[in-house]
PDB file of C-alpha atoms in Angstrom:
ATOM      1  CA  MET A 337    -131.343  30.690  33.185  1.00  0.00           C
ATOM      2  CA  ALA A 338    -127.563  29.514  33.599  1.00  0.00           C
ATOM      3  CA  ALA A 339    -126.953  30.392  36.761  1.00  0.00           C
ATOM      4  CA  ILE A 340    -123.713  28.554  38.334  1.00  0.00           C
ATOM      5  CA  PRO A 341    -123.628  25.007  39.544  1.00  0.00           C
ATOM      6  CA  ALA A 342    -123.873  23.603  43.034  1.00  0.00           C
ATOM      7  CA  GLU A 343    -120.361  22.697  44.672  1.00  0.00           C
ATOM      8  CA  GLN A 344    -120.341  18.955  45.396  1.00  0.00           C
ATOM      9  CA  PRO A 345    -118.931  17.497  47.936  1.00  0.00           C
ATOM     10  CA  GLN A 346    -115.809  16.702  47.753  1.00  0.00           C
ATOM     11  CA  GLY A 347    -114.247  14.170  50.633  1.00  0.00           C
ATOM     12  CA  THR A 348    -110.366  15.701  50.749  1.00  0.00           C
ATOM     13  CA  SER A 349    -108.431  16.687  52.624  1.00  0.00           C
ATOM     14  CA  ALA A 350    -107.435  20.064  54.790  1.00  0.00           C
ATOM     15  CA  SER A 351    -103.925  19.845  52.381  1.00  0.00           C
ATOM     16  CA  SER A 352    -105.847  19.451  49.346  1.00  0.00           C
ATOM     17  CA  SER A 353    -109.080  21.130  49.728  1.00  0.00           C
ATOM     18  CA  ASP A 354    -107.830  24.303  47.990  1.00  0.00           C
ATOM     19  CA  GLN A 355    -106.534  22.234  44.420  1.00  0.00           C
ATOM     20  CA  ALA A 356    -109.956  20.438  44.663  1.00  0.00           C
ATOM     21  CA  ARG A 357    -112.001  23.793  45.106  1.00  0.00           C
ATOM     22  CA  LEU A 358    -110.546  24.777  42.714  1.00  0.00           C
ATOM     23  CA  ARG A 359    -110.761  21.969  39.896  1.00  0.00           C
ATOM     24  CA  SER A 360    -114.763  22.094  41.370  1.00  0.00           C
ATOM     25  CA  ASP A 361    -115.134  25.336  40.232  1.00  0.00           C
ATOM     26  CA  LYS A 362    -113.209  25.398  36.574  1.00  0.00           C
ATOM     27  CA  LEU A 363    -115.420  22.595  36.097  1.00  0.00           C
ATOM     28  CA  ARG A 364    -118.577  24.366  37.066  1.00  0.00           C
ATOM     29  CA  ALA A 365    -117.419  27.671  35.204  1.00  0.00           C
ATOM     30  CA  ALA A 366    -116.800  25.019  32.037  1.00  0.00           C
ATOM     31  CA  VAL A 367    -120.769  23.904  32.630  1.00  0.00           C
ATOM     32  CA  VAL A 368    -121.719  27.658  32.956  1.00  0.00           C
ATOM     33  CA  VAL A 369    -120.238  28.353  29.557  1.00  0.00           C
ATOM     34  CA  ALA A 370    -121.723  25.726  27.409  1.00  0.00           C
ATOM     35  CA  GLN A 371    -125.283  26.009  28.968  1.00  0.00           C
ATOM     36  CA  LEU A 372    -124.462  30.287  28.075  1.00  0.00           C
ATOM     37  CA  ALA A 373    -123.459  29.656  25.019  1.00  0.00           C
ATOM     38  CA  ARG A 374    -126.007  27.420  23.811  1.00  0.00           C
ATOM     39  CA  LYS A 375    -129.100  29.658  24.697  1.00  0.00           C
ATOM     40  CA  HIS A 376    -127.154  31.851  22.882  1.00  0.00           C
ATOM     41  CA  SER A 377    -125.926  30.232  20.064  1.00  0.00           C
ATOM     42  CA  ILE A 378    -122.245  31.055  20.173  1.00  0.00           C
ATOM     43  CA  ARG A 379    -119.346  28.163  19.847  1.00  0.00           C
ATOM     44  CA  THR A 380    -117.676  27.372  22.652  1.00  0.00           C
ATOM     45  CA  LEU A 381    -114.488  25.115  23.539  1.00  0.00           C
ATOM     46  CA  ALA A 382    -113.568  24.260  27.328  1.00  0.00           C
ATOM     47  CA  ALA A 383    -110.315  24.388  27.555  1.00  0.00           C
ATOM     48  CA  GLY A 384    -108.005  23.668  30.196  1.00  0.00           C
ATOM     49  CA  GLY A 385    -106.111  21.534  33.068  1.00  0.00           C
ATOM     50  CA  PRO A 386    -109.785  19.796  33.830  1.00  0.00           C
ATOM     51  CA  MET A 387    -110.090  18.882  30.762  1.00  0.00           C
ATOM     52  CA  PHE A 388    -106.744  17.134  30.553  1.00  0.00           C
ATOM     53  CA  ALA A 389    -107.631  14.721  33.429  1.00  0.00           C
ATOM     54  CA  GLN A 390    -111.811  14.717  31.525  1.00  0.00           C
ATOM     55  CA  LEU A 391    -109.310  13.299  28.452  1.00  0.00           C
ATOM     56  CA  GLY A 392    -106.842  10.779  30.396  1.00  0.00           C
ATOM     57  CA  LEU A 393    -103.914  12.968  30.112  1.00  0.00           C
ATOM     58  CA  VAL A 394    -101.831  14.210  33.184  1.00  0.00           C
ATOM     59  CA  SER A 395    -102.573  18.854  33.312  1.00  0.00           C
ATOM     60  CA  PRO A 396     -98.089  20.164  32.818  1.00  0.00           C
ATOM     61  CA  ARG A 397     -99.622  22.576  35.813  1.00  0.00           C
ATOM     62  CA  VAL A 398    -102.031  23.377  37.743  1.00  0.00           C
ATOM     63  CA  SER A 399    -103.825  26.885  36.164  1.00  0.00           C
ATOM     64  CA  PRO A 400    -105.643  29.290  38.650  1.00  0.00           C
ATOM     65  CA  THR A 401    -107.316  30.644  35.718  1.00  0.00           C
ATOM     66  CA  ALA A 402    -110.977  28.090  33.971  1.00  0.00           C
ATOM     67  CA  ILE A 403    -110.642  28.567  30.057  1.00  0.00           C
ATOM     68  CA  VAL A 404    -112.892  28.654  26.622  1.00  0.00           C
ATOM     69  CA  LEU A 405    -111.853  29.606  23.046  1.00  0.00           C
ATOM     70  CA  VAL A 406    -114.759  31.501  21.943  1.00  0.00           C
ATOM     71  CA  GLU A 407    -115.091  31.482  17.837  1.00  0.00           C
ATOM     72  CA  PRO A 408    -113.954  35.142  17.728  1.00  0.00           C
ATOM     73  CA  ILE A 409    -117.208  37.059  15.796  1.00  0.00           C
ATOM     74  CA  HIS A 410    -118.648  35.855  19.159  1.00  0.00           C
ATOM     75  CA  GLN A 411    -116.500  37.078  22.604  1.00  0.00           C
ATOM     76  CA  LEU A 412    -117.956  39.996  23.017  1.00  0.00           C
ATOM     77  CA  HIS A 413    -121.385  38.390  22.777  1.00  0.00           C
ATOM     78  CA  LEU A 414    -120.783  35.450  25.240  1.00  0.00           C
ATOM     79  CA  VAL A 415    -118.485  38.346  27.692  1.00  0.00           C
ATOM     80  CA  LEU A 416    -121.530  40.163  27.550  1.00  0.00           C
ATOM     81  CA  ALA A 417    -123.643  36.976  28.300  1.00  0.00           C
ATOM     82  CA  LEU A 418    -122.264  35.996  31.409  1.00  0.00           C
ATOM     83  CA  GLU A 419    -122.075  39.553  32.806  1.00  0.00           C
ATOM     84  CA  GLY A 420    -125.851  39.191  32.369  1.00  0.00           C
ATOM     85  CA  VAL A 421    -126.027  35.863  35.321  1.00  0.00           C
ATOM     86  CA  GLY A 422    -123.413  37.706  37.165  1.00  0.00           C
ATOM     87  CA  TRP A 423    -119.966  37.381  36.136  1.00  0.00           C
ATOM     88  CA  SER A 424    -117.814  41.144  35.691  1.00  0.00           C
ATOM     89  CA  ARG A 425    -114.800  41.645  33.619  1.00  0.00           C
ATOM     90  CA  ILE A 426    -111.806  42.565  36.003  1.00  0.00           C
ATOM     91  CA  SER A 427    -108.982  43.168  35.176  1.00  0.00           C
ATOM     92  CA  PRO A 428    -106.191  40.323  33.218  1.00  0.00           C
ATOM     93  CA  GLY A 429    -102.882  42.053  35.480  1.00  0.00           C
ATOM     94  CA  HIS A 430     -99.731  43.212  34.233  1.00  0.00           C
ATOM     95  CA  ILE A 431     -99.780  41.518  30.379  1.00  0.00           C
ATOM     96  CA  ARG A 432     -95.720  42.205  29.010  1.00  0.00           C
ATOM     97  CA  GLY A 433     -95.415  44.264  25.309  1.00  0.00           C
ATOM     98  CA  LEU A 434     -96.843  46.579  22.715  1.00  0.00           C
ATOM     99  CA  LEU A 435    -100.082  44.020  22.216  1.00  0.00           C
ATOM    100  CA  PRO A 436    -103.556  44.083  23.681  1.00  0.00           C
ATOM    101  CA  PRO A 437    -104.295  40.556  25.503  1.00  0.00           C
ATOM    102  CA  VAL A 438    -105.616  37.919  23.283  1.00  0.00           C
ATOM    103  CA  PHE A 439    -108.322  37.412  26.281  1.00  0.00           C
ATOM    104  CA  THR A 440    -111.255  38.865  28.266  1.00  0.00           C
ATOM    105  CA  ARG A 441    -111.406  37.669  32.519  1.00  0.00           C
ATOM    106  CA  VAL A 442    -114.369  37.184  34.295  1.00  0.00           C
ATOM    107  CA  VAL A 443    -115.511  36.268  37.332  1.00  0.00           C
ATOM    108  CA  HIS A 444    -117.980  35.554  39.477  1.00  0.00           C
ATOM    109  CA  PRO A 445    -118.635  36.453  43.326  1.00  0.00           C
ATOM    110  CA  ASP A 446    -119.715  32.357  43.831  1.00  0.00           C
ATOM    111  CA  LEU A 447    -116.282  30.058  42.642  1.00  0.00           C
ATOM    112  CA  VAL A 448    -111.931  30.712  43.605  1.00  0.00           C
ATOM    113  CA  CYS A 449    -110.527  30.765  39.535  1.00  0.00           C
ATOM    114  CA  PRO A 450    -111.364  33.797  37.257  1.00  0.00           C
ATOM    115  CA  LEU A 451    -112.418  32.578  33.619  1.00  0.00           C
ATOM    116  CA  ASP A 452    -109.926  33.466  31.050  1.00  0.00           C
ATOM    117  CA  ILE A 453    -112.327  33.700  27.330  1.00  0.00           C
ATOM    118  CA  TYR A 454    -109.636  33.877  24.237  1.00  0.00           C
ATOM    119  CA  ASP A 455    -110.948  34.543  21.367  1.00  0.00           C
ATOM    120  CA  LEU A 456    -107.165  33.983  19.371  1.00  0.00           C
ATOM    121  CA  LEU A 457    -104.157  32.229  20.130  1.00  0.00           C
ATOM    122  CA  PRO A 458    -101.226  34.143  19.649  1.00  0.00           C
ATOM    123  CA  GLY A 459     -98.438  32.176  17.618  1.00  0.00           C
ATOM    124  CA  PHE A 460    -101.443  30.608  15.520  1.00  0.00           C
ATOM    125  CA  TYR A 461    -100.591  32.884  12.343  1.00  0.00           C
ATOM    126  CA  ALA A 462    -103.283  31.622  10.382  1.00  0.00           C
ATOM    127  CA  ALA A 463    -107.143  33.912  10.529  1.00  0.00           C
ATOM    128  CA  PRO A 464    -108.534  33.450  13.925  1.00  0.00           C
ATOM    129  CA  ALA A 465    -111.508  32.038  12.456  1.00  0.00           C
ATOM    130  CA  GLN A 466    -110.365  29.518  10.477  1.00  0.00           C
ATOM    131  CA  VAL A 467    -107.769  27.890  13.687  1.00  0.00           C
ATOM    132  CA  PHE A 468    -111.192  28.278  15.774  1.00  0.00           C
ATOM    133  CA  GLU A 469    -113.451  26.681  12.810  1.00  0.00           C
ATOM    134  CA  LEU A 470    -110.157  23.768  12.467  1.00  0.00           C
ATOM    135  CA  PHE A 471    -110.233  23.147  16.582  1.00  0.00           C
ATOM    136  CA  TRP A 472    -113.916  22.770  16.608  1.00  0.00           C
ATOM    137  CA  THR A 473    -113.877  20.650  13.523  1.00  0.00           C
ATOM    138  CA  ARG A 474    -112.089  18.884  16.488  1.00  0.00           C
ATOM    139  CA  ARG A 475    -113.891  19.005  19.235  1.00  0.00           C
ATOM    140  CA  VAL A 476    -115.116  16.608  22.294  1.00  0.00           C
ATOM    141  CA  GLU A 477    -117.564  16.634  23.874  1.00  0.00           C
ATOM    142  CA  LEU A 478    -117.445  15.695  27.402  1.00  0.00           C
ATOM    143  CA  GLN A 479    -120.123  15.018  30.664  1.00  0.00           C
ATOM    144  CA  ILE A 480    -119.893  16.898  33.682  1.00  0.00           C
ATOM    145  CA  SER A 481    -122.215  17.469  35.905  1.00  0.00           C
ATOM    146  CA  GLY A 482    -125.219  15.823  33.176  1.00  0.00           C
ATOM    147  CA  ASN A 483    -124.435  18.679  31.371  1.00  0.00           C
ATOM    148  CA  VAL A 484    -122.421  18.277  27.731  1.00  0.00           C
ATOM    149  CA  VAL A 485    -119.459  20.321  27.248  1.00  0.00           C
ATOM    150  CA  PRO A 486    -118.280  20.581  24.099  1.00  0.00           C
ATOM    151  CA  ALA A 487    -113.827  20.650  24.638  1.00  0.00           C
ATOM    152  CA  PHE A 488    -110.675  20.632  22.877  1.00  0.00           C
ATOM    153  CA  ASP A 489    -110.189  16.550  21.842  1.00  0.00           C
ATOM    154  CA  ARG A 490    -106.558  15.094  23.144  1.00  0.00           C
ATOM    155  CA  VAL A 491    -104.378  16.340  20.193  1.00  0.00           C
ATOM    156  CA  SER A 492    -105.813  19.719  20.427  1.00  0.00           C
ATOM    157  CA  THR A 493    -105.280  19.753  24.501  1.00  0.00           C
ATOM    158  CA  VAL A 494    -101.540  18.838  24.069  1.00  0.00           C
ATOM    159  CA  LEU A 495    -100.990  21.017  21.001  1.00  0.00           C
ATOM    160  CA  VAL A 496    -102.481  24.174  22.967  1.00  0.00           C
ATOM    161  CA  ALA A 497    -100.555  23.336  26.053  1.00  0.00           C
ATOM    162  CA  GLY A 498     -97.272  22.886  24.248  1.00  0.00           C
ATOM    163  CA  HIS A 499     -98.292  26.666  22.545  1.00  0.00           C
ATOM    164  CA  ASP A 500     -98.982  27.923  26.396  1.00  0.00           C
ATOM    165  CA  GLN A 501     -96.085  26.316  27.821  1.00  0.00           C
ATOM    166  CA  LEU A 502     -93.592  26.324  24.762  1.00  0.00           C
ATOM    167  CA  GLY A 503     -94.603  30.182  23.369  1.00  0.00           C
ATOM    168  CA  ALA A 504     -94.351  33.688  23.367  1.00  0.00           C
ATOM    169  CA  LEU A 505     -96.743  33.011  26.453  1.00  0.00           C
ATOM    170  CA  ALA A 506     -93.155  31.704  28.400  1.00  0.00           C
ATOM    171  CA  HIS A 507     -90.245  32.659  29.769  1.00  0.00           C
ATOM    172  CA  ASP A 508     -87.230  31.620  27.940  1.00  0.00           C
ATOM    173  CA  ARG A 509     -86.275  29.965  30.718  1.00  0.00           C
ATOM    174  CA  ARG A 510     -88.636  28.195  31.568  1.00  0.00           C
ATOM    175  CA  ALA A 511     -89.705  27.219  28.379  1.00  0.00           C
ATOM    176  CA  GLU A 512     -86.839  25.455  27.919  1.00  0.00           C
ATOM    177  CA  SER A 513     -86.813  23.317  30.892  1.00  0.00           C
ATOM    178  CA  GLN A 514     -90.833  22.397  29.495  1.00  0.00           C
ATOM    179  CA  ILE A 515     -89.424  20.996  25.856  1.00  0.00           C
ATOM    180  CA  ALA A 516     -88.046  17.242  28.109  1.00  0.00           C
ATOM    181  CA  TYR A 517     -91.635  17.426  29.249  1.00  0.00           C
ATOM    182  CA  PHE A 518     -94.036  18.097  26.136  1.00  0.00           C
ATOM    183  CA  VAL A 519     -91.490  15.237  24.036  1.00  0.00           C
ATOM    184  CA  SER A 520     -92.875  12.830  26.624  1.00  0.00           C
ATOM    185  CA  MET A 521     -95.729  13.277  26.453  1.00  0.00           C
ATOM    186  CA  PHE A 522     -96.062  13.987  22.892  1.00  0.00           C
ATOM    187  CA  ARG A 523     -94.667   9.954  22.756  1.00  0.00           C
ATOM    188  CA  THR A 524     -96.069   8.746  25.286  1.00  0.00           C
ATOM    189  CA  SER A 525     -99.371   9.637  25.865  1.00  0.00           C
ATOM    190  CA  LEU A 526    -100.054  10.050  22.027  1.00  0.00           C
ATOM    191  CA  THR A 527    -100.543   6.937  19.668  1.00  0.00           C
ATOM    192  CA  PRO A 528     -99.436   7.187  16.750  1.00  0.00           C
ATOM    193  CA  ALA A 529    -102.565   8.689  14.646  1.00  0.00           C
ATOM    194  CA  GLU A 530    -102.138  11.003  17.467  1.00  0.00           C
ATOM    195  CA  GLN A 531     -98.900  12.305  17.098  1.00  0.00           C
ATOM    196  CA  ALA A 532     -99.735  12.650  13.159  1.00  0.00           C
ATOM    197  CA  ALA A 533    -102.670  14.336  13.914  1.00  0.00           C
ATOM    198  CA  LEU A 534    -100.812  17.311  16.081  1.00  0.00           C
ATOM    199  CA  VAL A 535     -98.066  17.588  13.898  1.00  0.00           C
ATOM    200  CA  GLN A 536     -99.796  18.414  11.039  1.00  0.00           C
ATOM    201  CA  LEU A 537    -102.585  20.624  12.524  1.00  0.00           C
ATOM    202  CA  VAL A 538     -99.632  23.098  14.009  1.00  0.00           C
ATOM    203  CA  THR A 539     -99.304  23.314   9.885  1.00  0.00           C
ATOM    204  CA  ASP A 540    -103.260  24.103   9.314  1.00  0.00           C
ATOM    205  CA  VAL A 541    -103.567  26.565  11.831  1.00  0.00           C
ATOM    206  CA  ARG A 542     -99.452  28.582  10.676  1.00  0.00           C
ATOM    207  CA  GLY A 543     -98.079  27.799  15.242  1.00  0.00           C
ATOM    208  CA  ILE A 544     -95.023  26.625  13.786  1.00  0.00           C
ATOM    209  CA  GLU A 545     -93.467  29.159  15.803  1.00  0.00           C
ATOM    210  CA  PRO A 546     -94.075  28.859  19.039  1.00  0.00           C
ATOM    211  CA  LEU A 547     -93.165  25.296  19.122  1.00  0.00           C
ATOM    212  CA  ARG A 548     -90.662  25.791  17.227  1.00  0.00           C
ATOM    213  CA  PRO A 549     -88.469  24.102  19.613  1.00  0.00           C
ATOM    214  CA  PHE A 550     -90.422  21.124  20.791  1.00  0.00           C
ATOM    215  CA  LEU A 551     -91.254  20.849  16.607  1.00  0.00           C
ATOM    216  CA  THR A 552     -87.389  20.860  16.128  1.00  0.00           C
ATOM    217  CA  THR A 553     -86.628  18.394  18.906  1.00  0.00           C
ATOM    218  CA  ILE A 554     -89.241  15.442  18.180  1.00  0.00           C
ATOM    219  CA  GLY A 555     -87.771  16.016  14.443  1.00  0.00           C
ATOM    220  CA  VAL A 556     -89.894  18.153  12.235  1.00  0.00           C
ATOM    221  CA  PRO A 557     -88.210  19.969   9.917  1.00  0.00           C
ATOM    222  CA  VAL A 558     -89.612  23.835  10.663  1.00  0.00           C
ATOM    223  CA  GLY A 559     -87.632  25.394   7.934  1.00  0.00           C
ATOM    224  CA  GLU A 560     -87.373  29.480   7.819  1.00  0.00           C
ATOM    225  CA  ILE A 561     -89.743  32.213  10.000  1.00  0.00           C
ATOM    226  CA  THR A 562     -93.408  31.770   9.338  1.00  0.00           C
ATOM    227  CA  LEU A 563     -94.644  34.938   9.092  1.00  0.00           C
ATOM    228  CA  PRO A 564     -98.290  36.115  10.645  1.00  0.00           C
ATOM    229  CA  SER A 565    -101.006  36.162   7.777  1.00  0.00           C
ATOM    230  CA  GLU A 566    -102.738  39.748   7.215  1.00  0.00           C
ATOM    231  CA  ILE A 567    -106.067  38.443   8.724  1.00  0.00           C
ATOM    232  CA  TYR A 568    -104.440  37.492  11.948  1.00  0.00           C
ATOM    233  CA  CYS A 569    -102.595  41.083  12.766  1.00  0.00           C
ATOM    234  CA  GLN A 570    -105.881  42.320  12.113  1.00  0.00           C
ATOM    235  CA  ALA A 571    -107.468  40.750  15.166  1.00  0.00           C
ATOM    236  CA  ARG A 572    -103.875  40.378  17.021  1.00  0.00           C
ATOM    237  CA  LEU A 573    -103.335  44.702  16.166  1.00  0.00           C
ATOM    238  CA  VAL A 574    -107.497  45.773  16.037  1.00  0.00           C
ATOM    239  CA  LEU A 575    -107.370  47.393  13.356  1.00  0.00           C
ATOM    240  CA  GLU A 576    -108.767  46.841   9.656  1.00  0.00           C
ATOM    241  CA  SER A 577    -105.973  46.667   7.312  1.00  0.00           C
ATOM    242  CA  VAL A 578    -102.624  45.895   7.939  1.00  0.00           C
ATOM    243  CA  SER A 579     -98.920  46.559   6.052  1.00  0.00           C
ATOM    244  CA  ASP A 580     -95.646  45.017   5.345  1.00  0.00           C
ATOM    245  CA  PRO A 581     -94.132  46.868   9.067  1.00  0.00           C
ATOM    246  CA  LEU A 582     -96.850  46.002  11.055  1.00  0.00           C
ATOM    247  CA  ILE A 583     -96.461  42.475   9.974  1.00  0.00           C
ATOM    248  CA  PHE A 584     -92.651  42.496  10.632  1.00  0.00           C
ATOM    249  CA  ALA A 585     -93.772  43.554  14.015  1.00  0.00           C
ATOM    250  CA  VAL A 586     -96.321  41.904  14.865  1.00  0.00           C
ATOM    251  CA  SER A 587     -93.626  38.426  14.342  1.00  0.00           C
ATOM    252  CA  LEU A 588     -90.994  39.635  16.410  1.00  0.00           C
ATOM    253  CA  PHE A 589     -92.886  41.342  19.398  1.00  0.00           C
ATOM    254  CA  GLU A 590     -94.789  37.959  19.858  1.00  0.00           C
ATOM    255  CA  ALA A 591     -91.146  36.357  19.798  1.00  0.00           C
ATOM    256  CA  ARG A 592     -89.226  35.200  23.171  1.00  0.00           C
ATOM    257  CA  PRO A 593     -87.284  37.875  23.736  1.00  0.00           C
ATOM    258  CA  GLY A 594     -84.580  35.943  23.882  1.00  0.00           C
ATOM    259  CA  ARG A 595     -85.696  34.787  19.693  1.00  0.00           C
ATOM    260  CA  ARG A 596     -85.938  38.318  17.990  1.00  0.00           C
ATOM    261  CA  LYS A 597     -82.601  39.030  17.063  1.00  0.00           C
ATOM    262  CA  ALA A 598     -82.814  35.442  15.481  1.00  0.00           C
ATOM    263  CA  GLY A 599     -86.325  36.096  13.880  1.00  0.00           C
ATOM    264  CA  PHE A 600     -85.249  39.801  12.287  1.00  0.00           C
ATOM    265  CA  LEU A 601     -81.804  38.160  10.833  1.00  0.00           C
ATOM    266  CA  ARG A 602     -84.318  35.042   9.064  1.00  0.00           C
ATOM    267  CA  ILE A 603     -86.671  37.837   7.792  1.00  0.00           C
ATOM    268  CA  LEU A 604     -83.582  40.058   6.851  1.00  0.00           C
ATOM    269  CA  ARG A 605     -82.608  37.455   5.318  1.00  0.00           C
ATOM    270  CA  ASN A 606     -85.418  35.704   2.837  1.00  0.00           C
ATOM    271  CA  ASN A 607     -87.490  38.686   3.012  1.00  0.00           C
ATOM    272  CA  PRO A 608     -84.362  42.188   2.475  1.00  0.00           C
ATOM    273  CA  GLN A 609     -86.380  44.619   0.134  1.00  0.00           C
ATOM    274  CA  ARG A 610     -89.635  44.199   2.355  1.00  0.00           C
ATOM    275  CA  VAL A 611     -87.620  44.623   4.931  1.00  0.00           C
ATOM    276  CA  VAL A 612     -85.981  47.987   4.322  1.00  0.00           C
ATOM    277  CA  ARG A 613     -88.839  49.378   3.305  1.00  0.00           C
ATOM    278  CA  ALA A 614     -90.572  48.241   6.420  1.00  0.00           C
ATOM    279  CA  LEU A 615     -87.033  50.151   8.152  1.00  0.00           C
ATOM    280  CA  LEU A 616     -88.515  53.341   6.990  1.00  0.00           C
ATOM    281  CA  ALA A 617     -92.049  53.326   7.635  1.00  0.00           C
ATOM    282  CA  SER A 618     -90.583  52.341  11.381  1.00  0.00           C
ATOM    283  CA  PRO A 619     -91.324  54.858  13.295  1.00  0.00           C
ATOM    284  CA  ARG A 620     -95.246  55.637  12.326  1.00  0.00           C
ATOM    285  CA  SER A 621     -95.429  51.674  12.639  1.00  0.00           C
ATOM    286  CA  PHE A 622     -94.372  52.175  16.278  1.00  0.00           C
ATOM    287  CA  VAL A 623     -96.714  54.367  17.035  1.00  0.00           C
ATOM    288  CA  ILE A 624     -99.352  51.885  15.580  1.00  0.00           C
ATOM    289  CA  VAL A 625     -98.631  49.156  17.471  1.00  0.00           C
ATOM    290  CA  ALA A 626     -98.792  51.644  20.771  1.00  0.00           C
ATOM    291  CA  GLY A 627    -101.796  52.204  20.454  1.00  0.00           C
ATOM    292  CA  SER A 628    -103.248  48.489  19.592  1.00  0.00           C
ATOM    293  CA  ARG A 629    -104.248  48.510  23.644  1.00  0.00           C
ATOM    294  CA  ALA A 630    -106.001  51.531  23.366  1.00  0.00           C
ATOM    295  CA  ARG A 631    -108.170  50.005  20.657  1.00  0.00           C
ATOM    296  CA  HIS A 632    -108.866  46.880  22.397  1.00  0.00           C
ATOM    297  CA  ARG A 633    -109.705  48.301  25.086  1.00  0.00           C
ATOM    298  CA  ARG A 634    -112.449  50.595  23.181  1.00  0.00           C
ATOM    299  CA  GLN A 635    -113.384  46.988  21.283  1.00  0.00           C
ATOM    300  CA  GLN A 636    -114.250  45.454  24.800  1.00  0.00           C
ATOM    301  CA  GLN A 637    -116.385  48.224  25.930  1.00  0.00           C
ATOM    302  CA  ALA A 638    -118.528  48.412  22.830  1.00  0.00           C
ATOM    303  CA  ARG A 639    -122.037  46.859  23.031  1.00  0.00           C
ATOM    304  CA  PRO A 640    -123.880  44.949  20.501  1.00  0.00           C
ATOM    305  CA  PRO A 641    -126.913  43.563  21.127  1.00  0.00           C
ATOM    306  CA  HIS A 642    -127.650  39.913  22.173  1.00  0.00           C
ATOM    307  CA  GLU A 643    -128.726  37.858  19.850  1.00  0.00           C
TER     308      GLU A 643
END
């Protein structure tokens, strides 16, 4: 049974005890997820702050949550497995925009940090299953409290951190202020081979849009706007099929607010006929997008059998 590992004595001062407890609990959450995932034949990758230190990197910020990426087809199976050992689902709080959240948040009474379980990363426009495979292929296996924990490698960790800080998950002002930090991390923390691998990985996951300012700064040609794949939009909107209006809508709604006008103009310039047809269908498309959160809630309430 995947019980919560006992907390190790920290030996820290009162002024740092809260941060020490947070770091400790994030690692404990990573161990529990790895144990349950192995038991249920679910593939997961630990991510977030504590993994930076394990990989010899410096985290750009202190996050209050533990993070894991799960193979998309098994996200709900993992949530149910965690609920079976004392975890509970909670609301992730206010999520901006019309699109549904891309993670499920669970908590455990013995841990101070919630756990966010992602099945896709917004703005990585390849098929979510393909994106997971790319990260899984690069995974490292970390030893944490005597347990093997599959995790993002150094290249994937820097890429996802940049995505988190600079892309659709960040505010404009904050994102701009972080560009210099990530350029420095890219150039000083990664080897030349890792730098080349990161740039290639951005292309493979089709992640140019959330990282466009960063890529431009390091001299990588980014070209015109990249549109989401149909499979990505189906997963994002919880639909079995999508049309051009919905693909355009996902692209614009996931753009940072300050870049939506520029994004629309780029789409219009490259796809004028498709855009005209999409605008004619826009009222119906808006209703479909607006209903995506309700579809997501119904999907999360489903009860597939445990494997």
